[in-house]
Amino acid sequence: MELRPGLMRAVVAVGLLALAAPAMAEEEAPRLMTLSGEGQVEATPDMASVMMGVQSSAETARGAIAINSQQMRDVFSALGETGIEPRDIQTSNLYLQPQYEHYRDGKAPRLTGYRAGNSVTVRVRDTGLVGDILDTLTKVGINQINGINFGIQEPGPLIDEARKAAMADALRKARLYTEAAGIGLGRIMSISESGSARPPMPMAMARAESMDAGVPVAEGEVSLTARVSVTFELD
Protein backbone atom coordinates (compact mmCIF):
# COMPACT_ATOMS: atom_id res chain seq x y z
CA MET A 1 0.00 0.00 0.00
CA GLU A 2 1.32 3.42 -0.97
CA LEU A 3 1.18 6.10 1.77
CA ARG A 4 0.31 9.62 0.83
CA PRO A 5 2.85 12.34 1.86
CA GLY A 6 0.57 13.85 4.53
CA LEU A 7 -0.17 10.48 6.09
CA MET A 8 3.53 9.56 6.05
CA ARG A 9 4.42 12.72 8.02
CA ALA A 10 1.82 11.83 10.65
CA VAL A 11 3.19 8.31 11.00
CA VAL A 12 6.73 9.62 11.41
CA ALA A 13 5.61 12.14 14.09
CA VAL A 14 3.84 9.41 16.06
CA GLY A 15 6.93 7.26 15.88
CA LEU A 16 9.15 10.03 17.19
CA LEU A 17 6.80 10.67 20.13
CA ALA A 18 6.82 6.96 20.94
CA LEU A 19 10.62 6.95 20.99
CA ALA A 20 10.75 10.05 23.16
CA ALA A 21 8.19 8.82 25.70
CA PRO A 22 10.54 6.46 27.61
CA ALA A 23 13.17 9.18 27.86
CA MET A 24 10.61 11.70 29.19
CA ALA A 25 9.33 9.15 31.71
CA GLU A 26 12.86 8.57 32.97
CA GLU A 27 13.42 12.29 33.75
CA GLU A 28 13.23 12.93 37.47
CA ALA A 29 10.89 15.57 38.87
CA PRO A 30 12.80 18.43 40.51
CA ARG A 31 13.61 17.83 44.15
CA LEU A 32 12.17 20.57 46.32
CA MET A 33 12.34 21.59 49.97
CA THR A 34 10.02 24.11 51.64
CA LEU A 35 11.04 25.85 54.85
CA SER A 36 9.61 28.65 56.96
CA GLY A 37 11.52 31.56 58.41
CA GLU A 38 10.61 34.08 61.11
CA GLY A 39 12.04 37.48 61.85
CA GLN A 40 11.22 39.68 64.82
CA VAL A 41 12.06 43.30 65.61
CA GLU A 42 11.57 44.88 69.02
CA ALA A 43 10.77 48.57 69.27
CA THR A 44 9.70 51.11 71.85
CA PRO A 45 6.09 52.12 71.13
CA ASP A 46 5.34 55.71 70.21
CA MET A 47 1.56 55.63 70.55
CA ALA A 48 -1.11 54.17 72.82
CA SER A 49 -4.80 53.37 72.39
CA VAL A 50 -6.70 53.76 75.64
CA MET A 51 -10.16 52.26 76.04
CA MET A 52 -12.10 54.24 78.65
CA GLY A 53 -15.64 55.19 79.50
CA VAL A 54 -18.21 56.78 81.75
CA GLN A 55 -20.93 54.85 83.52
CA SER A 56 -23.84 56.74 85.10
CA SER A 57 -26.96 55.75 87.06
CA ALA A 58 -30.30 57.43 87.71
CA GLU A 59 -33.86 56.52 88.61
CA THR A 60 -35.08 57.15 85.05
CA ALA A 61 -33.66 56.29 81.66
CA ARG A 62 -33.76 59.93 80.63
CA GLY A 63 -31.93 60.95 83.78
CA ALA A 64 -29.18 58.36 83.28
CA ILE A 65 -28.65 59.46 79.68
CA ALA A 66 -28.60 63.14 80.66
CA ILE A 67 -26.01 62.63 83.39
CA ASN A 68 -23.87 60.44 81.17
CA SER A 69 -24.04 62.87 78.25
CA GLN A 70 -22.89 65.78 80.40
CA GLN A 71 -20.01 63.74 81.80
CA MET A 72 -18.92 62.76 78.28
CA ARG A 73 -19.03 66.39 77.14
CA ASP A 74 -16.68 67.21 80.02
CA VAL A 75 -14.43 64.32 78.96
CA PHE A 76 -14.28 65.48 75.33
CA SER A 77 -13.51 69.02 76.45
CA ALA A 78 -10.72 67.78 78.72
CA LEU A 79 -9.29 65.65 75.92
CA GLY A 80 -9.14 68.71 73.69
CA GLU A 81 -7.32 70.66 76.38
CA THR A 82 -4.69 67.91 76.66
CA GLY A 83 -3.99 68.20 72.91
CA ILE A 84 -5.87 65.12 71.71
CA GLU A 85 -7.31 65.76 68.24
CA PRO A 86 -10.90 64.82 67.32
CA ARG A 87 -9.62 62.28 64.77
CA ASP A 88 -8.02 60.36 67.65
CA ILE A 89 -11.27 59.92 69.61
CA GLN A 90 -13.78 57.24 68.60
CA THR A 91 -16.91 56.03 70.38
CA SER A 92 -16.66 52.27 70.82
CA ASN A 93 -19.73 51.46 72.93
CA LEU A 94 -22.96 53.13 74.02
CA TYR A 95 -25.63 51.46 76.16
CA LEU A 96 -28.62 51.98 78.44
CA GLN A 97 -29.69 49.19 80.79
CA PRO A 98 -32.48 48.82 83.36
CA GLN A 99 -31.35 47.85 86.85
CA TYR A 100 -33.36 45.44 89.01
CA GLU A 101 -33.35 44.37 92.62
CA HIS A 102 -33.89 40.62 92.65
CA TYR A 103 -35.99 38.98 95.31
CA ARG A 104 -36.04 35.40 96.49
CA ASP A 105 -39.00 33.22 97.44
CA GLY A 106 -40.66 33.68 94.07
CA LYS A 107 -41.06 37.44 94.28
CA ALA A 108 -40.75 39.41 91.02
CA PRO A 109 -37.68 41.60 90.54
CA ARG A 110 -38.19 45.31 91.18
CA LEU A 111 -36.95 48.02 88.80
CA THR A 112 -34.61 50.30 90.72
CA GLY A 113 -33.27 52.58 87.99
CA TYR A 114 -31.20 52.76 84.84
CA ARG A 115 -27.53 52.65 83.99
CA ALA A 116 -26.07 54.45 80.96
CA GLY A 117 -22.59 53.96 79.59
CA ASN A 118 -20.45 55.55 76.92
CA SER A 119 -17.03 54.17 76.01
CA VAL A 120 -14.42 55.73 73.77
CA THR A 121 -11.07 54.67 72.37
CA VAL A 122 -8.51 57.46 72.54
CA ARG A 123 -5.30 57.38 70.54
CA VAL A 124 -2.43 59.10 72.33
CA ARG A 125 0.46 59.93 70.00
CA ASP A 126 2.91 60.62 72.84
CA THR A 127 3.16 57.70 75.25
CA GLY A 128 4.77 59.92 77.86
CA LEU A 129 1.45 61.72 78.30
CA VAL A 130 -0.72 58.66 78.95
CA GLY A 131 -0.49 58.79 82.74
CA ASP A 132 -1.22 62.51 82.95
CA ILE A 133 -4.17 62.20 80.54
CA LEU A 134 -5.69 59.39 82.60
CA ASP A 135 -5.27 61.45 85.75
CA THR A 136 -6.96 64.45 84.13
CA LEU A 137 -9.87 62.42 82.77
CA THR A 138 -10.67 60.73 86.09
CA LYS A 139 -11.22 64.20 87.53
CA VAL A 140 -13.88 65.07 84.93
CA GLY A 141 -15.93 61.89 84.96
CA ILE A 142 -14.09 58.88 83.51
CA ASN A 143 -14.78 55.98 85.88
CA GLN A 144 -13.83 52.98 83.76
CA ILE A 145 -10.56 52.10 82.05
CA ASN A 146 -10.93 48.96 79.96
CA GLY A 147 -7.40 48.57 78.63
CA ILE A 148 -4.36 50.09 76.97
CA ASN A 149 -2.67 48.89 73.80
CA PHE A 150 0.69 50.22 72.69
CA GLY A 151 1.84 50.38 69.09
CA ILE A 152 3.95 52.02 66.41
CA GLN A 153 2.61 54.88 64.30
CA GLU A 154 4.76 54.07 61.25
CA PRO A 155 5.54 50.33 61.44
CA GLY A 156 6.53 49.90 57.77
CA PRO A 157 10.35 50.27 58.09
CA LEU A 158 10.41 47.99 61.14
CA ILE A 159 8.32 45.34 59.41
CA ASP A 160 10.75 45.46 56.46
CA GLU A 161 13.59 44.71 58.89
CA ALA A 162 11.58 41.78 60.24
CA ARG A 163 11.06 40.53 56.66
CA LYS A 164 14.82 40.58 56.03
CA ALA A 165 15.39 38.66 59.24
CA ALA A 166 12.71 36.11 58.28
CA MET A 167 14.34 35.50 54.90
CA ALA A 168 17.76 35.14 56.52
CA ASP A 169 16.27 32.61 58.94
CA ALA A 170 14.85 30.52 56.08
CA LEU A 171 18.19 30.59 54.23
CA ARG A 172 20.05 29.60 57.40
CA LYS A 173 17.80 26.59 57.88
CA ALA A 174 18.14 25.59 54.23
CA ARG A 175 21.95 25.62 54.38
CA LEU A 176 21.90 23.73 57.68
CA TYR A 177 19.68 20.93 56.36
CA THR A 178 21.43 20.51 53.03
CA GLU A 179 24.90 20.45 54.61
CA ALA A 180 23.73 17.88 57.15
CA ALA A 181 22.21 15.76 54.36
CA GLY A 182 25.23 16.12 52.10
CA ILE A 183 23.26 17.56 49.17
CA GLY A 184 23.50 20.80 47.24
CA LEU A 185 21.20 23.77 47.68
CA GLY A 186 19.78 25.10 44.42
CA ARG A 187 17.82 28.16 43.43
CA ILE A 188 14.80 29.60 45.20
CA MET A 189 11.59 28.54 43.48
CA SER A 190 8.98 30.53 45.43
CA ILE A 191 8.53 32.88 48.41
CA SER A 192 5.30 33.58 50.26
CA GLU A 193 4.73 35.76 53.28
CA SER A 194 2.47 35.92 56.30
CA GLY A 195 3.22 38.29 59.14
CA SER A 196 1.72 40.40 61.87
CA ALA A 197 2.60 42.83 64.59
CA ARG A 198 2.10 41.44 68.06
CA PRO A 199 1.29 44.16 70.60
CA PRO A 200 1.67 43.43 74.30
CA MET A 201 -1.39 42.44 76.29
CA PRO A 202 -3.51 45.41 77.36
CA MET A 203 -3.71 46.45 80.96
CA ALA A 204 -6.44 44.71 82.90
CA MET A 205 -9.74 46.55 83.28
CA ALA A 206 -9.77 48.79 86.32
CA ARG A 207 -12.00 51.26 88.04
CA ALA A 208 -10.44 54.64 87.41
CA GLU A 209 -11.40 55.99 90.80
CA SER A 210 -9.07 53.45 92.41
CA MET A 211 -6.02 54.96 90.73
CA ASP A 212 -3.82 57.59 92.30
CA ALA A 213 -2.99 60.88 90.65
CA GLY A 214 -0.26 60.65 88.03
CA VAL A 215 -1.12 57.12 86.94
CA PRO A 216 2.16 55.23 86.33
CA VAL A 217 2.17 53.56 82.89
CA ALA A 218 4.97 51.39 81.48
CA GLU A 219 4.88 51.02 77.71
CA GLY A 220 7.59 48.34 77.46
CA GLU A 221 8.32 47.16 73.90
CA VAL A 222 6.26 45.89 71.01
CA SER A 223 7.28 43.02 68.73
CA LEU A 224 6.81 43.20 64.99
CA THR A 225 7.03 39.79 63.37
CA ALA A 226 7.28 38.64 59.75
CA ARG A 227 7.05 35.04 58.51
CA VAL A 228 7.99 33.63 55.12
CA SER A 229 7.67 30.26 53.46
CA VAL A 230 10.46 29.55 50.93
CA THR A 231 10.68 26.66 48.46
CA PHE A 232 14.21 25.68 47.37
CA GLU A 233 15.39 23.43 44.57
CA LEU A 234 17.85 20.74 45.64
CA ASP A 235 20.87 19.92 43.47
PDB file of N, CA, C and O in Angstrom, residues 141-202:
ATOM      1  N   GLY A 141     -14.811  62.819  85.115  1.00  0.00           N
ATOM      2  CA  GLY A 141     -15.926  61.887  84.955  1.00  0.00           C
ATOM      3  C   GLY A 141     -15.600  60.477  84.514  1.00  0.00           C
ATOM      4  O   GLY A 141     -16.411  59.574  84.677  1.00  0.00           O
ATOM      5  N   ILE A 142     -14.429  60.245  83.923  1.00  0.00           N
ATOM      6  CA  ILE A 142     -14.091  58.880  83.514  1.00  0.00           C
ATOM      7  C   ILE A 142     -14.039  57.982  84.745  1.00  0.00           C
ATOM      8  O   ILE A 142     -13.326  58.274  85.707  1.00  0.00           O
ATOM      9  N   ASN A 143     -14.800  56.909  84.741  1.00  0.00           N
ATOM     10  CA  ASN A 143     -14.778  55.984  85.875  1.00  0.00           C
ATOM     11  C   ASN A 143     -14.552  54.534  85.469  1.00  0.00           C
ATOM     12  O   ASN A 143     -14.706  53.627  86.269  1.00  0.00           O
ATOM     13  N   GLN A 144     -14.206  54.314  84.213  1.00  0.00           N
ATOM     14  CA  GLN A 144     -13.829  52.978  83.759  1.00  0.00           C
ATOM     15  C   GLN A 144     -12.661  53.077  82.781  1.00  0.00           C
ATOM     16  O   GLN A 144     -12.676  53.910  81.872  1.00  0.00           O
ATOM     17  N   ILE A 145     -11.661  52.252  83.005  1.00  0.00           N
ATOM     18  CA  ILE A 145     -10.558  52.104  82.052  1.00  0.00           C
ATOM     19  C   ILE A 145     -10.514  50.634  81.674  1.00  0.00           C
ATOM     20  O   ILE A 145     -10.289  49.769  82.529  1.00  0.00           O
ATOM     21  N   ASN A 146     -10.764  50.350  80.408  1.00  0.00           N
ATOM     22  CA  ASN A 146     -10.931  48.964  79.960  1.00  0.00           C
ATOM     23  C   ASN A 146      -9.674  48.342  79.371  1.00  0.00           C
ATOM     24  O   ASN A 146      -9.662  47.156  79.087  1.00  0.00           O
ATOM     25  N   GLY A 147      -8.635  49.139  79.151  1.00  0.00           N
ATOM     26  CA  GLY A 147      -7.400  48.566  78.634  1.00  0.00           C
ATOM     27  C   GLY A 147      -6.567  49.579  77.886  1.00  0.00           C
ATOM     28  O   GLY A 147      -7.054  50.639  77.477  1.00  0.00           O
ATOM     29  N   ILE A 148      -5.296  49.257  77.722  1.00  0.00           N
ATOM     30  CA  ILE A 148      -4.363  50.091  76.971  1.00  0.00           C
ATOM     31  C   ILE A 148      -3.568  49.198  76.033  1.00  0.00           C
ATOM     32  O   ILE A 148      -3.028  48.171  76.451  1.00  0.00           O
ATOM     33  N   ASN A 149      -3.522  49.574  74.767  1.00  0.00           N
ATOM     34  CA  ASN A 149      -2.674  48.891  73.796  1.00  0.00           C
ATOM     35  C   ASN A 149      -1.622  49.850  73.286  1.00  0.00           C
ATOM     36  O   ASN A 149      -1.937  50.997  72.945  1.00  0.00           O
ATOM     37  N   PHE A 150      -0.390  49.392  73.216  1.00  0.00           N
ATOM     38  CA  PHE A 150       0.692  50.219  72.694  1.00  0.00           C
ATOM     39  C   PHE A 150       1.056  49.776  71.282  1.00  0.00           C
ATOM     40  O   PHE A 150       0.923  48.600  70.935  1.00  0.00           O
ATOM     41  N   GLY A 151       1.507  50.709  70.476  1.00  0.00           N
ATOM     42  CA  GLY A 151       1.843  50.379  69.091  1.00  0.00           C
ATOM     43  C   GLY A 151       2.817  51.368  68.484  1.00  0.00           C
ATOM     44  O   GLY A 151       3.351  52.256  69.156  1.00  0.00           O
ATOM     45  N   ILE A 152       3.034  51.188  67.186  1.00  0.00           N
ATOM     46  CA  ILE A 152       3.953  52.025  66.410  1.00  0.00           C
ATOM     47  C   ILE A 152       3.142  52.786  65.360  1.00  0.00           C
ATOM     48  O   ILE A 152       2.341  52.185  64.640  1.00  0.00           O
ATOM     49  N   GLN A 153       3.358  54.087  65.257  1.00  0.00           N
ATOM     50  CA  GLN A 153       2.605  54.880  64.300  1.00  0.00           C
ATOM     51  C   GLN A 153       2.999  54.566  62.853  1.00  0.00           C
ATOM     52  O   GLN A 153       2.146  54.520  61.968  1.00  0.00           O
ATOM     53  N   GLU A 154       4.271  54.375  62.603  1.00  0.00           N
ATOM     54  CA  GLU A 154       4.759  54.067  61.254  1.00  0.00           C
ATOM     55  C   GLU A 154       5.541  52.759  61.298  1.00  0.00           C
ATOM     56  O   GLU A 154       6.772  52.755  61.366  1.00  0.00           O
ATOM     57  N   PRO A 155       4.856  51.612  61.268  1.00  0.00           N
ATOM     58  CA  PRO A 155       5.544  50.333  61.445  1.00  0.00           C
ATOM     59  C   PRO A 155       6.245  49.814  60.193  1.00  0.00           C
ATOM     60  O   PRO A 155       7.016  48.852  60.280  1.00  0.00           O
ATOM     61  N   GLY A 156       6.002  50.434  59.026  1.00  0.00           N
ATOM     62  CA  GLY A 156       6.525  49.904  57.768  1.00  0.00           C
ATOM     63  C   GLY A 156       8.017  49.591  57.771  1.00  0.00           C
ATOM     64  O   GLY A 156       8.422  48.456  57.453  1.00  0.00           O
ATOM     65  N   PRO A 157       8.900  50.558  58.108  1.00  0.00           N
ATOM     66  CA  PRO A 157      10.346  50.268  58.095  1.00  0.00           C
ATOM     67  C   PRO A 157      10.742  49.143  59.039  1.00  0.00           C
ATOM     68  O   PRO A 157      11.628  48.338  58.723  1.00  0.00           O
ATOM     69  N   LEU A 158      10.079  49.057  60.196  1.00  0.00           N
ATOM     70  CA  LEU A 158      10.409  47.990  61.141  1.00  0.00           C
ATOM     71  C   LEU A 158       9.953  46.629  60.623  1.00  0.00           C
ATOM     72  O   LEU A 158      10.661  45.623  60.787  1.00  0.00           O
ATOM     73  N   ILE A 159       8.799  46.596  59.984  1.00  0.00           N
ATOM     74  CA  ILE A 159       8.320  45.335  59.409  1.00  0.00           C
ATOM     75  C   ILE A 159       9.259  44.877  58.294  1.00  0.00           C
ATOM     76  O   ILE A 159       9.503  43.670  58.134  1.00  0.00           O
ATOM     77  N   ASP A 160       9.794  45.827  57.506  1.00  0.00           N
ATOM     78  CA  ASP A 160      10.751  45.461  56.463  1.00  0.00           C
ATOM     79  C   ASP A 160      12.000  44.812  57.070  1.00  0.00           C
ATOM     80  O   ASP A 160      12.554  43.855  56.498  1.00  0.00           O
ATOM     81  N   GLU A 161      12.452  45.334  58.209  1.00  0.00           N
ATOM     82  CA  GLU A 161      13.595  44.710  58.888  1.00  0.00           C
ATOM     83  C   GLU A 161      13.244  43.296  59.347  1.00  0.00           C
ATOM     84  O   GLU A 161      14.066  42.379  59.266  1.00  0.00           O
ATOM     85  N   ALA A 162      12.015  43.119  59.824  1.00  0.00           N
ATOM     86  CA  ALA A 162      11.576  41.777  60.239  1.00  0.00           C
ATOM     87  C   ALA A 162      11.512  40.840  59.040  1.00  0.00           C
ATOM     88  O   ALA A 162      11.828  39.642  59.153  1.00  0.00           O
ATOM     89  N   ARG A 163      11.106  41.353  57.873  1.00  0.00           N
ATOM     90  CA  ARG A 163      11.062  40.528  56.657  1.00  0.00           C
ATOM     91  C   ARG A 163      12.471  40.050  56.273  1.00  0.00           C
ATOM     92  O   ARG A 163      12.667  38.893  55.902  1.00  0.00           O
ATOM     93  N   LYS A 164      13.445  40.967  56.346  1.00  0.00           N
ATOM     94  CA  LYS A 164      14.823  40.579  56.029  1.00  0.00           C
ATOM     95  C   LYS A 164      15.307  39.485  56.981  1.00  0.00           C
ATOM     96  O   LYS A 164      15.958  38.519  56.561  1.00  0.00           O
ATOM     97  N   ALA A 165      14.983  39.655  58.255  1.00  0.00           N
ATOM     98  CA  ALA A 165      15.394  38.657  59.238  1.00  0.00           C
ATOM     99  C   ALA A 165      14.696  37.318  58.993  1.00  0.00           C
ATOM    100  O   ALA A 165      15.301  36.255  59.180  1.00  0.00           O
ATOM    101  N   ALA A 166      13.436  37.349  58.570  1.00  0.00           N
ATOM    102  CA  ALA A 166      12.712  36.112  58.285  1.00  0.00           C
ATOM    103  C   ALA A 166      13.338  35.378  57.104  1.00  0.00           C
ATOM    104  O   ALA A 166      13.481  34.152  57.117  1.00  0.00           O
ATOM    105  N   MET A 167      13.705  36.123  56.064  1.00  0.00           N
ATOM    106  CA  MET A 167      14.337  35.500  54.896  1.00  0.00           C
ATOM    107  C   MET A 167      15.699  34.917  55.270  1.00  0.00           C
ATOM    108  O   MET A 167      16.057  33.810  54.840  1.00  0.00           O
ATOM    109  N   ALA A 168      16.456  35.648  56.077  1.00  0.00           N
ATOM    110  CA  ALA A 168      17.755  35.145  56.523  1.00  0.00           C
ATOM    111  C   ALA A 168      17.589  33.874  57.343  1.00  0.00           C
ATOM    112  O   ALA A 168      18.405  32.943  57.252  1.00  0.00           O
ATOM    113  N   ASP A 169      16.526  33.802  58.130  1.00  0.00           N
ATOM    114  CA  ASP A 169      16.266  32.611  58.936  1.00  0.00           C
ATOM    115  C   ASP A 169      15.957  31.409  58.049  1.00  0.00           C
ATOM    116  O   ASP A 169      16.443  30.293  58.304  1.00  0.00           O
ATOM    117  N   ALA A 170      15.163  31.622  57.001  1.00  0.00           N
ATOM    118  CA  ALA A 170      14.848  30.522  56.082  1.00  0.00           C
ATOM    119  C   ALA A 170      16.105  30.045  55.352  1.00  0.00           C
ATOM    120  O   ALA A 170      16.314  28.835  55.181  1.00  0.00           O
ATOM    121  N   LEU A 171      16.946  30.959  54.912  1.00  0.00           N
ATOM    122  CA  LEU A 171      18.194  30.588  54.228  1.00  0.00           C
ATOM    123  C   LEU A 171      19.136  29.832  55.172  1.00  0.00           C
ATOM    124  O   LEU A 171      19.787  28.862  54.772  1.00  0.00           O
ATOM    125  N   ARG A 172      19.200  30.285  56.425  1.00  0.00           N
ATOM    126  CA  ARG A 172      20.054  29.602  57.399  1.00  0.00           C
ATOM    127  C   ARG A 172      19.616  28.154  57.579  1.00  0.00           C
ATOM    128  O   ARG A 172      20.440  27.232  57.604  1.00  0.00           O
ATOM    129  N   LYS A 173      18.317  27.946  57.711  1.00  0.00           N
ATOM    130  CA  LYS A 173      17.801  26.589  57.880  1.00  0.00           C
ATOM    131  C   LYS A 173      18.084  25.741  56.638  1.00  0.00           C
ATOM    132  O   LYS A 173      18.445  24.555  56.750  1.00  0.00           O
ATOM    133  N   ALA A 174      17.915  26.341  55.461  1.00  0.00           N
ATOM    134  CA  ALA A 174      18.142  25.592  54.227  1.00  0.00           C
ATOM    135  C   ALA A 174      19.589  25.118  54.131  1.00  0.00           C
ATOM    136  O   ALA A 174      19.865  23.962  53.777  1.00  0.00           O
ATOM    137  N   ARG A 175      20.526  25.996  54.430  1.00  0.00           N
ATOM    138  CA  ARG A 175      21.946  25.619  54.381  1.00  0.00           C
ATOM    139  C   ARG A 175      22.264  24.555  55.423  1.00  0.00           C
ATOM    140  O   ARG A 175      23.038  23.620  55.175  1.00  0.00           O
ATOM    141  N   LEU A 176      21.661  24.699  56.609  1.00  0.00           N
ATOM    142  CA  LEU A 176      21.904  23.727  57.677  1.00  0.00           C
ATOM    143  C   LEU A 176      21.441  22.333  57.267  1.00  0.00           C
ATOM    144  O   LEU A 176      22.177  21.342  57.412  1.00  0.00           O
ATOM    145  N   TYR A 177      20.234  22.231  56.730  1.00  0.00           N
ATOM    146  CA  TYR A 177      19.680  20.932  56.360  1.00  0.00           C
ATOM    147  C   TYR A 177      20.440  20.290  55.197  1.00  0.00           C
ATOM    148  O   TYR A 177      20.717  19.089  55.203  1.00  0.00           O
ATOM    149  N   THR A 178      20.752  21.091  54.186  1.00  0.00           N
ATOM    150  CA  THR A 178      21.427  20.510  53.027  1.00  0.00           C
ATOM    151  C   THR A 178      22.853  20.085  53.358  1.00  0.00           C
ATOM    152  O   THR A 178      23.330  19.056  52.870  1.00  0.00           O
ATOM    153  N   GLU A 179      23.543  20.853  54.197  1.00  0.00           N
ATOM    154  CA  GLU A 179      24.895  20.454  54.608  1.00  0.00           C
ATOM    155  C   GLU A 179      24.842  19.178  55.433  1.00  0.00           C
ATOM    156  O   GLU A 179      25.679  18.278  55.283  1.00  0.00           O
ATOM    157  N   ALA A 180      23.852  19.081  56.326  1.00  0.00           N
ATOM    158  CA  ALA A 180      23.726  17.880  57.153  1.00  0.00           C
ATOM    159  C   ALA A 180      23.381  16.658  56.303  1.00  0.00           C
ATOM    160  O   ALA A 180      23.804  15.539  56.611  1.00  0.00           O
ATOM    161  N   ALA A 181      22.614  16.867  55.224  1.00  0.00           N
ATOM    162  CA  ALA A 181      22.206  15.760  54.362  1.00  0.00           C
ATOM    163  C   ALA A 181      23.227  15.460  53.275  1.00  0.00           C
ATOM    164  O   ALA A 181      23.097  14.454  52.560  1.00  0.00           O
ATOM    165  N   GLY A 182      24.212  16.339  53.114  1.00  0.00           N
ATOM    166  CA  GLY A 182      25.226  16.117  52.097  1.00  0.00           C
ATOM    167  C   GLY A 182      24.722  16.337  50.680  1.00  0.00           C
ATOM    168  O   GLY A 182      25.171  15.666  49.750  1.00  0.00           O
ATOM    169  N   ILE A 183      23.790  17.257  50.503  1.00  0.00           N
ATOM    170  CA  ILE A 183      23.265  17.564  49.169  1.00  0.00           C
ATOM    171  C   ILE A 183      23.439  19.051  48.892  1.00  0.00           C
ATOM    172  O   ILE A 183      23.699  19.843  49.804  1.00  0.00           O
ATOM    173  N   GLY A 184      23.314  19.411  47.622  1.00  0.00           N
ATOM    174  CA  GLY A 184      23.501  20.797  47.238  1.00  0.00           C
ATOM    175  C   GLY A 184      22.210  21.597  47.312  1.00  0.00           C
ATOM    176  O   GLY A 184      21.120  21.078  47.081  1.00  0.00           O
ATOM    177  N   LEU A 185      22.353  22.865  47.617  1.00  0.00           N
ATOM    178  CA  LEU A 185      21.202  23.774  47.677  1.00  0.00           C
ATOM    179  C   LEU A 185      21.118  24.552  46.376  1.00  0.00           C
ATOM    180  O   LEU A 185      22.060  25.242  45.985  1.00  0.00           O
ATOM    181  N   GLY A 186      19.973  24.429  45.703  1.00  0.00           N
ATOM    182  CA  GLY A 186      19.784  25.095  44.424  1.00  0.00           C
ATOM    183  C   GLY A 186      19.095  26.443  44.552  1.00  0.00           C
ATOM    184  O   GLY A 186      19.118  27.085  45.606  1.00  0.00           O
ATOM    185  N   ARG A 187      18.449  26.840  43.477  1.00  0.00           N
ATOM    186  CA  ARG A 187      17.819  28.156  43.426  1.00  0.00           C
ATOM    187  C   ARG A 187      16.518  28.184  44.219  1.00  0.00           C
ATOM    188  O   ARG A 187      15.930  27.154  44.536  1.00  0.00           O
ATOM    189  N   ILE A 188      16.076  29.397  44.525  1.00  0.00           N
ATOM    190  CA  ILE A 188      14.796  29.598  45.196  1.00  0.00           C
ATOM    191  C   ILE A 188      13.682  29.540  44.155  1.00  0.00           C
ATOM    192  O   ILE A 188      13.719  30.244  43.150  1.00  0.00           O
ATOM    193  N   MET A 189      12.682  28.718  44.421  1.00  0.00           N
ATOM    194  CA  MET A 189      11.592  28.542  43.476  1.00  0.00           C
ATOM    195  C   MET A 189      10.388  29.425  43.787  1.00  0.00           C
ATOM    196  O   MET A 189       9.678  29.868  42.883  1.00  0.00           O
ATOM    197  N   SER A 190      10.120  29.687  45.078  1.00  0.00           N
ATOM    198  CA  SER A 190       8.980  30.529  45.435  1.00  0.00           C
ATOM    199  C   SER A 190       9.166  31.084  46.842  1.00  0.00           C
ATOM    200  O   SER A 190       9.854  30.488  47.677  1.00  0.00           O
ATOM    201  N   ILE A 191       8.525  32.237  47.091  1.00  0.00           N
ATOM    202  CA  ILE A 191       8.532  32.877  48.408  1.00  0.00           C
ATOM    203  C   ILE A 191       7.120  33.372  48.692  1.00  0.00           C
ATOM    204  O   ILE A 191       6.519  34.046  47.858  1.00  0.00           O
ATOM    205  N   SER A 192       6.601  33.038  49.850  1.00  0.00           N
ATOM    206  CA  SER A 192       5.302  33.579  50.264  1.00  0.00           C
ATOM    207  C   SER A 192       5.432  34.102  51.687  1.00  0.00           C
ATOM    208  O   SER A 192       6.261  33.632  52.462  1.00  0.00           O
ATOM    209  N   GLU A 193       4.596  35.069  52.012  1.00  0.00           N
ATOM    210  CA  GLU A 193       4.729  35.763  53.285  1.00  0.00           C
ATOM    211  C   GLU A 193       3.425  35.744  54.071  1.00  0.00           C
ATOM    212  O   GLU A 193       2.341  35.821  53.520  1.00  0.00           O
ATOM    213  N   SER A 194       3.579  35.669  55.381  1.00  0.00           N
ATOM    214  CA  SER A 194       2.469  35.916  56.298  1.00  0.00           C
ATOM    215  C   SER A 194       3.085  36.482  57.561  1.00  0.00           C
ATOM    216  O   SER A 194       3.993  35.895  58.131  1.00  0.00           O
ATOM    217  N   GLY A 195       2.611  37.649  57.982  1.00  0.00           N
ATOM    218  CA  GLY A 195       3.222  38.286  59.139  1.00  0.00           C
ATOM    219  C   GLY A 195       2.252  39.171  59.856  1.00  0.00           C
ATOM    220  O   GLY A 195       1.202  39.549  59.330  1.00  0.00           O
ATOM    221  N   SER A 196       2.583  39.530  61.092  1.00  0.00           N
ATOM    222  CA  SER A 196       1.716  40.403  61.871  1.00  0.00           C
ATOM    223  C   SER A 196       2.524  41.056  62.976  1.00  0.00           C
ATOM    224  O   SER A 196       3.574  40.569  63.373  1.00  0.00           O
ATOM    225  N   ALA A 197       1.999  42.177  63.436  1.00  0.00           N
ATOM    226  CA  ALA A 197       2.600  42.831  64.588  1.00  0.00           C
ATOM    227  C   ALA A 197       1.907  42.318  65.840  1.00  0.00           C
ATOM    228  O   ALA A 197       0.688  42.260  65.894  1.00  0.00           O
ATOM    229  N   ARG A 198       2.691  41.979  66.839  1.00  0.00           N
ATOM    230  CA  ARG A 198       2.103  41.438  68.057  1.00  0.00           C
ATOM    231  C   ARG A 198       2.244  42.457  69.183  1.00  0.00           C
ATOM    232  O   ARG A 198       3.325  42.576  69.774  1.00  0.00           O
ATOM    233  N   PRO A 199       1.189  43.207  69.499  1.00  0.00           N
ATOM    234  CA  PRO A 199       1.288  44.158  70.603  1.00  0.00           C
ATOM    235  C   PRO A 199       1.252  43.437  71.931  1.00  0.00           C
ATOM    236  O   PRO A 199       0.752  42.322  72.032  1.00  0.00           O
ATOM    237  N   PRO A 200       1.759  44.060  72.991  1.00  0.00           N
ATOM    238  CA  PRO A 200       1.666  43.428  74.302  1.00  0.00           C
ATOM    239  C   PRO A 200       0.225  43.387  74.771  1.00  0.00           C
ATOM    240  O   PRO A 200      -0.635  44.096  74.264  1.00  0.00           O
ATOM    241  N   MET A 201      -0.039  42.554  75.753  1.00  0.00           N
ATOM    242  CA  MET A 201      -1.390  42.443  76.286  1.00  0.00           C
ATOM    243  C   MET A 201      -1.802  43.760  76.914  1.00  0.00           C
ATOM    244  O   MET A 201      -0.996  44.423  77.571  1.00  0.00           O
ATOM    245  N   PRO A 202      -3.072  44.168  76.739  1.00  0.00           N
ATOM    246  CA  PRO A 202      -3.513  45.408  77.362  1.00  0.00           C
ATOM    247  C   PRO A 202      -3.576  45.291  78.874  1.00  0.00           C
ATOM    248  O   PRO A 202      -3.649  44.197  79.419  1.00  0.00           O
TER     249      PRO A 202
END
